[in-house]
């Protein structure tokens, strides 16, 4: 049986190529993503190790205990401790450091790579030789006073800076302008992975990030022959145990590598999703291919059974063939995956986040995954055809034609498919009235969609005949070739359905996501627009940065500004959930926000009085005049608040509204302002007004000034990743569907050699043969596309309706352009996939074809 399996594989190697390619795609995504992840992690570790190569021990300050005295809150790392550490046996050199974060504007005034976790800032602390070995100078000199600055070469290139340029930057407060006097290099992985570095003189850095004479880190180099662990113990002995701690440089390097690796680890998700989709869709191609091969070899298998082969041996022969195909696909996919891993860093890097470059690291994980996925999926997909092969009776060897499926089997298929359809549709319809996008309901919706897709796949052979007869009205316009194409597609509904399954699944996924994405995007547009009464929104780019309170007055004094309303955002703890509360001025809030109150109003906001959204009201069972036990901000002291109004959900107002004086006092950053909502005279929006507002907030790179259109566009910007996912899955589905159609038609042409020869003999020319095969492919593609569109649109309707509870503006909005594009692409791919089989069929000689046994 092993020899039989090998001979069958070699005899049908051309037809197995499509199966290999389908599995190869999934394996490539899986192995390539894992190699990419391992290579990125190793690049981070290598860069971090290089950065900490000369550091044996690092001393850092501990967080003071809650309620500590003011003197305990001052960093314990001062000049006295530096001198004490220099005297520790085994210490070769001491390098104190002052670190923080700073965001910069590029030379053209636009914010440069704003991400405070990667926007590093430090003090240039030279040693006795006048140099700071951590930041070697490339050009110019080190900063010497508060008006000077140095940056790394990557930041200088990205920002368009030259020596002498005036650089605008901000740490966590007012904007500063400094003159660039030097350009340095650094091995800090947070900077080399796409961040920025701003370098100040010692006094300025201490003033900004610690306090005069104090540091937030001290690096120690070890004398030759000194063990870092032993040195760490000696250093720990001289530190104030409650205020400072020592860590080896090796541990610091590992921590930094993990930090940067965590920031970029999310890039693995999208390729792995593509891998799952390609393997899922590809499994149907595998099932179809092996089913057709088993069907073609019915007489051969029956002869094997007649001469003594057992059912188990026949089944094992098919599975062994699948195993060999899986091994070949795994090897090819792994090689393709290495290519994917090599280009992913460049594809996923952005101006604000450059992934580290380094040699590919091929560990055991991607190798095992490639084999497990490739072989596992292929063998599992071939299991059903192997069972069918094992059921072939010896008497089948005497039949000259393939037996049609039994009526009993067709009835079982129909009943099973109908049951799945009713169950899936019932789950989705029951959720359509829920209007509650809770996790439980979303899980039920996904379960219902899965049942719906499974039902369509099971019912596809039953639905094939009526749907293809319907589409046959179009193919019939091509005359006899169109009629023959329709009859060929109807000849084996099971095969037609299995071939169309790949397009069915990919079309259903893409159509469903496209409808949900388009509907949600439009709803977000309407929601943001309906909740915003201001013409401009000035806000922070990061959650930890507040707007200078003096800037609020400058904005209010800007020509053309009618109202400038400051908003302080904070956290609201209700016991059952963590929500957001906005602190507003009751006198101006109605001028800058469009609040739709179900009951009550915002005019009564004040100490101990808040307004809540309908979601908060529903969750806590409170209405206007009731009381809500909650806590605000850092204190989290629960108290009883009187509810003075309930308004419909509003993203601008967040989940609750309170008086700004109270919310700002209890917020995570006391007295801070997170947003300024601006109303202009006559609703004027212009570049001049925007520039004036930017100037009023000091052109801070930490702040963004958006008009209404920009704000609404950003609110709907979360759909970008969904659209990327959608088009990626469409591309994968189309590629695998093309392979499936090509494979099916190639085998169909081989089976119909004598029939095609007869058509040629009675006068059909080569172009007619090619047209017949292409129309058959288009018919199959149209069947899968229409069925997939129906399932996808129904699922999108049911799942999307859950969003209506949290987003009243949500309404089903069909993206007609995208859906039309999906249909056209599917039909085009059907026609293109038929090119090779059609050419092969047209090349058959009438005499040879008729003479073939």
Tab-separated table of N, CA and C in Angstrom, residues 287-342:
chain	number	residue	atom	x	y	z
A	287	UNK	N	-9.918	18.908	0.631
A	287	UNK	CA	-11.014	17.924	0.651
A	287	UNK	C	-11.520	17.664	-0.768
A	288	UNK	N	-11.705	18.732	-1.521
A	288	UNK	CA	-12.232	18.592	-2.880
A	288	UNK	C	-11.263	17.816	-3.763
A	289	UNK	N	-9.968	18.139	-3.642
A	289	UNK	CA	-8.973	17.466	-4.481
A	289	UNK	C	-8.938	15.971	-4.196
A	290	UNK	N	-8.873	15.601	-2.915
A	290	UNK	CA	-8.798	14.179	-2.584
A	290	UNK	C	-10.116	13.468	-2.869
A	291	UNK	N	-11.226	14.172	-2.729
A	291	UNK	CA	-12.511	13.570	-3.079
A	291	UNK	C	-12.564	13.235	-4.564
A	292	UNK	N	-12.097	14.159	-5.401
A	292	UNK	CA	-12.090	13.917	-6.846
A	292	UNK	C	-11.107	12.813	-7.208
A	293	UNK	N	-9.961	12.788	-6.530
A	293	UNK	CA	-8.995	11.730	-6.820
A	293	UNK	C	-9.551	10.366	-6.449
A	294	UNK	N	-10.212	10.292	-5.280
A	294	UNK	CA	-10.823	9.026	-4.864
A	294	UNK	C	-11.912	8.624	-5.843
A	295	UNK	N	-12.707	9.615	-6.289
A	295	UNK	CA	-13.778	9.326	-7.234
A	295	UNK	C	-13.220	8.787	-8.549
A	296	UNK	N	-12.123	9.365	-9.016
A	296	UNK	CA	-11.526	8.922	-10.276
A	296	UNK	C	-10.910	7.535	-10.135
A	297	UNK	N	-10.500	7.193	-8.908
A	297	UNK	CA	-9.813	5.907	-8.702
A	297	UNK	C	-10.734	4.873	-8.086
A	298	UNK	N	-12.059	5.045	-8.292
A	298	UNK	CA	-13.003	4.110	-7.679
A	298	UNK	C	-12.752	2.678	-8.139
A	299	UNK	N	-12.593	2.499	-9.454
A	299	UNK	CA	-12.368	1.139	-9.970
A	299	UNK	C	-11.033	0.589	-9.478
A	300	UNK	N	-10.033	1.455	-9.423
A	300	UNK	CA	-8.715	1.007	-8.957
A	300	UNK	C	-8.790	0.550	-7.500
A	301	UNK	N	-9.481	1.354	-6.653
A	301	UNK	CA	-9.614	0.997	-5.242
A	301	UNK	C	-10.430	-0.292	-5.100
A	302	UNK	N	-11.488	-0.411	-5.925
A	302	UNK	CA	-12.297	-1.633	-5.876
A	302	UNK	C	-11.475	-2.858	-6.240
A	303	UNK	N	-10.577	-2.748	-7.223
A	303	UNK	CA	-9.712	-3.874	-7.577
A	303	UNK	C	-8.784	-4.240	-6.426
A	304	UNK	N	-8.244	-3.199	-5.747
A	304	UNK	CA	-7.406	-3.466	-4.573
A	304	UNK	C	-8.192	-4.210	-3.506
A	305	UNK	N	-9.461	-3.809	-3.331
A	305	UNK	CA	-10.291	-4.500	-2.337
A	305	UNK	C	-10.565	-5.933	-2.795
A	306	UNK	N	-10.719	-6.115	-4.112
A	306	UNK	CA	-11.030	-7.453	-4.636
A	306	UNK	C	-9.863	-8.417	-4.457
A	307	UNK	N	-8.622	-7.912	-4.506
A	307	UNK	CA	-7.466	-8.803	-4.383
A	307	UNK	C	-6.966	-8.892	-2.940
A	308	UNK	N	-7.752	-8.334	-1.990
A	308	UNK	CA	-7.424	-8.580	-0.585
A	308	UNK	C	-7.112	-7.379	0.275
A	309	UNK	N	-7.075	-6.154	-0.276
A	309	UNK	CA	-6.778	-4.978	0.550
A	309	UNK	C	-7.946	-4.695	1.486
A	310	UNK	N	-7.640	-4.441	2.750
A	310	UNK	CA	-8.690	-4.155	3.723
A	310	UNK	C	-9.088	-2.681	3.646
A	311	UNK	N	-10.220	-2.377	4.283
A	311	UNK	CA	-10.667	-0.989	4.312
A	311	UNK	C	-9.636	-0.102	5.004
A	312	UNK	N	-9.068	-0.619	6.088
A	312	UNK	CA	-8.076	0.171	6.810
A	312	UNK	C	-6.865	0.456	5.940
A	313	UNK	N	-6.436	-0.530	5.150
A	313	UNK	CA	-5.283	-0.317	4.271
A	313	UNK	C	-5.579	0.741	3.207
A	314	UNK	N	-6.800	0.712	2.648
A	314	UNK	CA	-7.177	1.714	1.642
A	314	UNK	C	-7.192	3.108	2.262
A	315	UNK	N	-7.792	3.198	3.446
A	315	UNK	CA	-7.857	4.496	4.131
A	315	UNK	C	-6.466	5.018	4.448
A	316	UNK	N	-5.604	4.107	4.931
A	316	UNK	CA	-4.234	4.512	5.256
A	316	UNK	C	-3.477	4.956	4.004
A	317	UNK	N	-3.765	4.330	2.872
A	317	UNK	CA	-3.088	4.702	1.631
A	317	UNK	C	-3.408	6.143	1.251
A	318	UNK	N	-4.690	6.524	1.380
A	318	UNK	CA	-5.079	7.901	1.064
A	318	UNK	C	-4.456	8.880	2.065
A	319	UNK	N	-4.479	8.518	3.352
A	319	UNK	CA	-3.902	9.400	4.372
A	319	UNK	C	-2.391	9.517	4.209
A	320	UNK	N	-1.752	8.431	3.797
A	320	UNK	CA	-0.309	8.483	3.564
A	320	UNK	C	0.002	9.421	2.401
A	321	UNK	N	-0.831	9.375	1.377
A	321	UNK	CA	-0.674	10.285	0.248
A	321	UNK	C	-0.817	11.737	0.720
A	322	UNK	N	-1.797	11.964	1.603
A	322	UNK	CA	-1.995	13.308	2.154
A	322	UNK	C	-0.805	13.722	3.018
A	323	UNK	N	-0.255	12.773	3.746
A	323	UNK	CA	0.916	13.069	4.590
A	323	UNK	C	2.093	13.525	3.742
A	324	UNK	N	2.329	12.833	2.632
A	324	UNK	CA	3.433	13.209	1.745
A	324	UNK	C	3.197	14.591	1.133
A	325	UNK	N	1.928	14.862	0.744
A	325	UNK	CA	1.594	16.186	0.209
A	325	UNK	C	1.821	17.251	1.276
A	326	UNK	N	1.421	16.950	2.521
A	326	UNK	CA	1.614	17.895	3.614
A	326	UNK	C	3.069	18.182	3.885
A	327	UNK	N	3.916	17.157	3.794
A	327	UNK	CA	5.350	17.361	4.022
A	327	UNK	C	5.951	18.276	2.955
A	328	UNK	N	5.565	18.022	1.697
A	328	UNK	CA	6.071	18.877	0.613
A	328	UNK	C	5.573	20.310	0.796
A	329	UNK	N	4.278	20.458	1.132
A	329	UNK	CA	3.713	21.793	1.324
A	329	UNK	C	4.356	22.502	2.505
A	330	UNK	N	4.650	21.768	3.568
A	330	UNK	CA	5.285	22.368	4.745
A	330	UNK	C	6.672	22.883	4.414
A	331	UNK	N	7.437	22.062	3.669
A	331	UNK	CA	8.789	22.487	3.303
A	331	UNK	C	8.756	23.732	2.416
A	332	UNK	N	7.869	23.709	1.411
A	332	UNK	CA	7.765	24.869	0.519
A	332	UNK	C	7.253	26.094	1.271
A	333	UNK	N	6.259	25.882	2.136
A	333	UNK	CA	5.717	26.992	2.911
A	333	UNK	C	6.726	27.583	3.866
A	334	UNK	N	7.560	26.728	4.448
A	334	UNK	CA	8.580	27.235	5.373
A	334	UNK	C	9.589	28.115	4.644
A	335	UNK	N	9.995	27.677	3.460
A	335	UNK	CA	10.927	28.495	2.674
A	335	UNK	C	10.294	29.825	2.281
A	336	UNK	N	9.019	29.782	1.869
A	336	UNK	CA	8.320	31.019	1.545
A	336	UNK	C	8.163	31.894	2.790
A	337	UNK	N	7.964	31.245	3.942
A	337	UNK	CA	7.838	31.975	5.206
A	337	UNK	C	9.092	32.741	5.564
A	338	UNK	N	10.257	32.184	5.229
A	338	UNK	CA	11.511	32.905	5.485
A	338	UNK	C	11.551	34.202	4.681
A	339	UNK	N	11.035	34.139	3.452
A	339	UNK	CA	10.966	35.360	2.651
A	339	UNK	C	10.006	36.372	3.253
A	340	UNK	N	8.858	35.877	3.761
A	340	UNK	CA	7.896	36.781	4.407
A	340	UNK	C	8.515	37.420	5.638
A	341	UNK	N	9.238	36.621	6.431
A	341	UNK	CA	9.866	37.141	7.650
A	341	UNK	C	10.902	38.209	7.334
A	342	UNK	N	11.573	38.085	6.206
A	342	UNK	CA	12.616	39.052	5.866
A	342	UNK	C	12.053	40.397	5.418
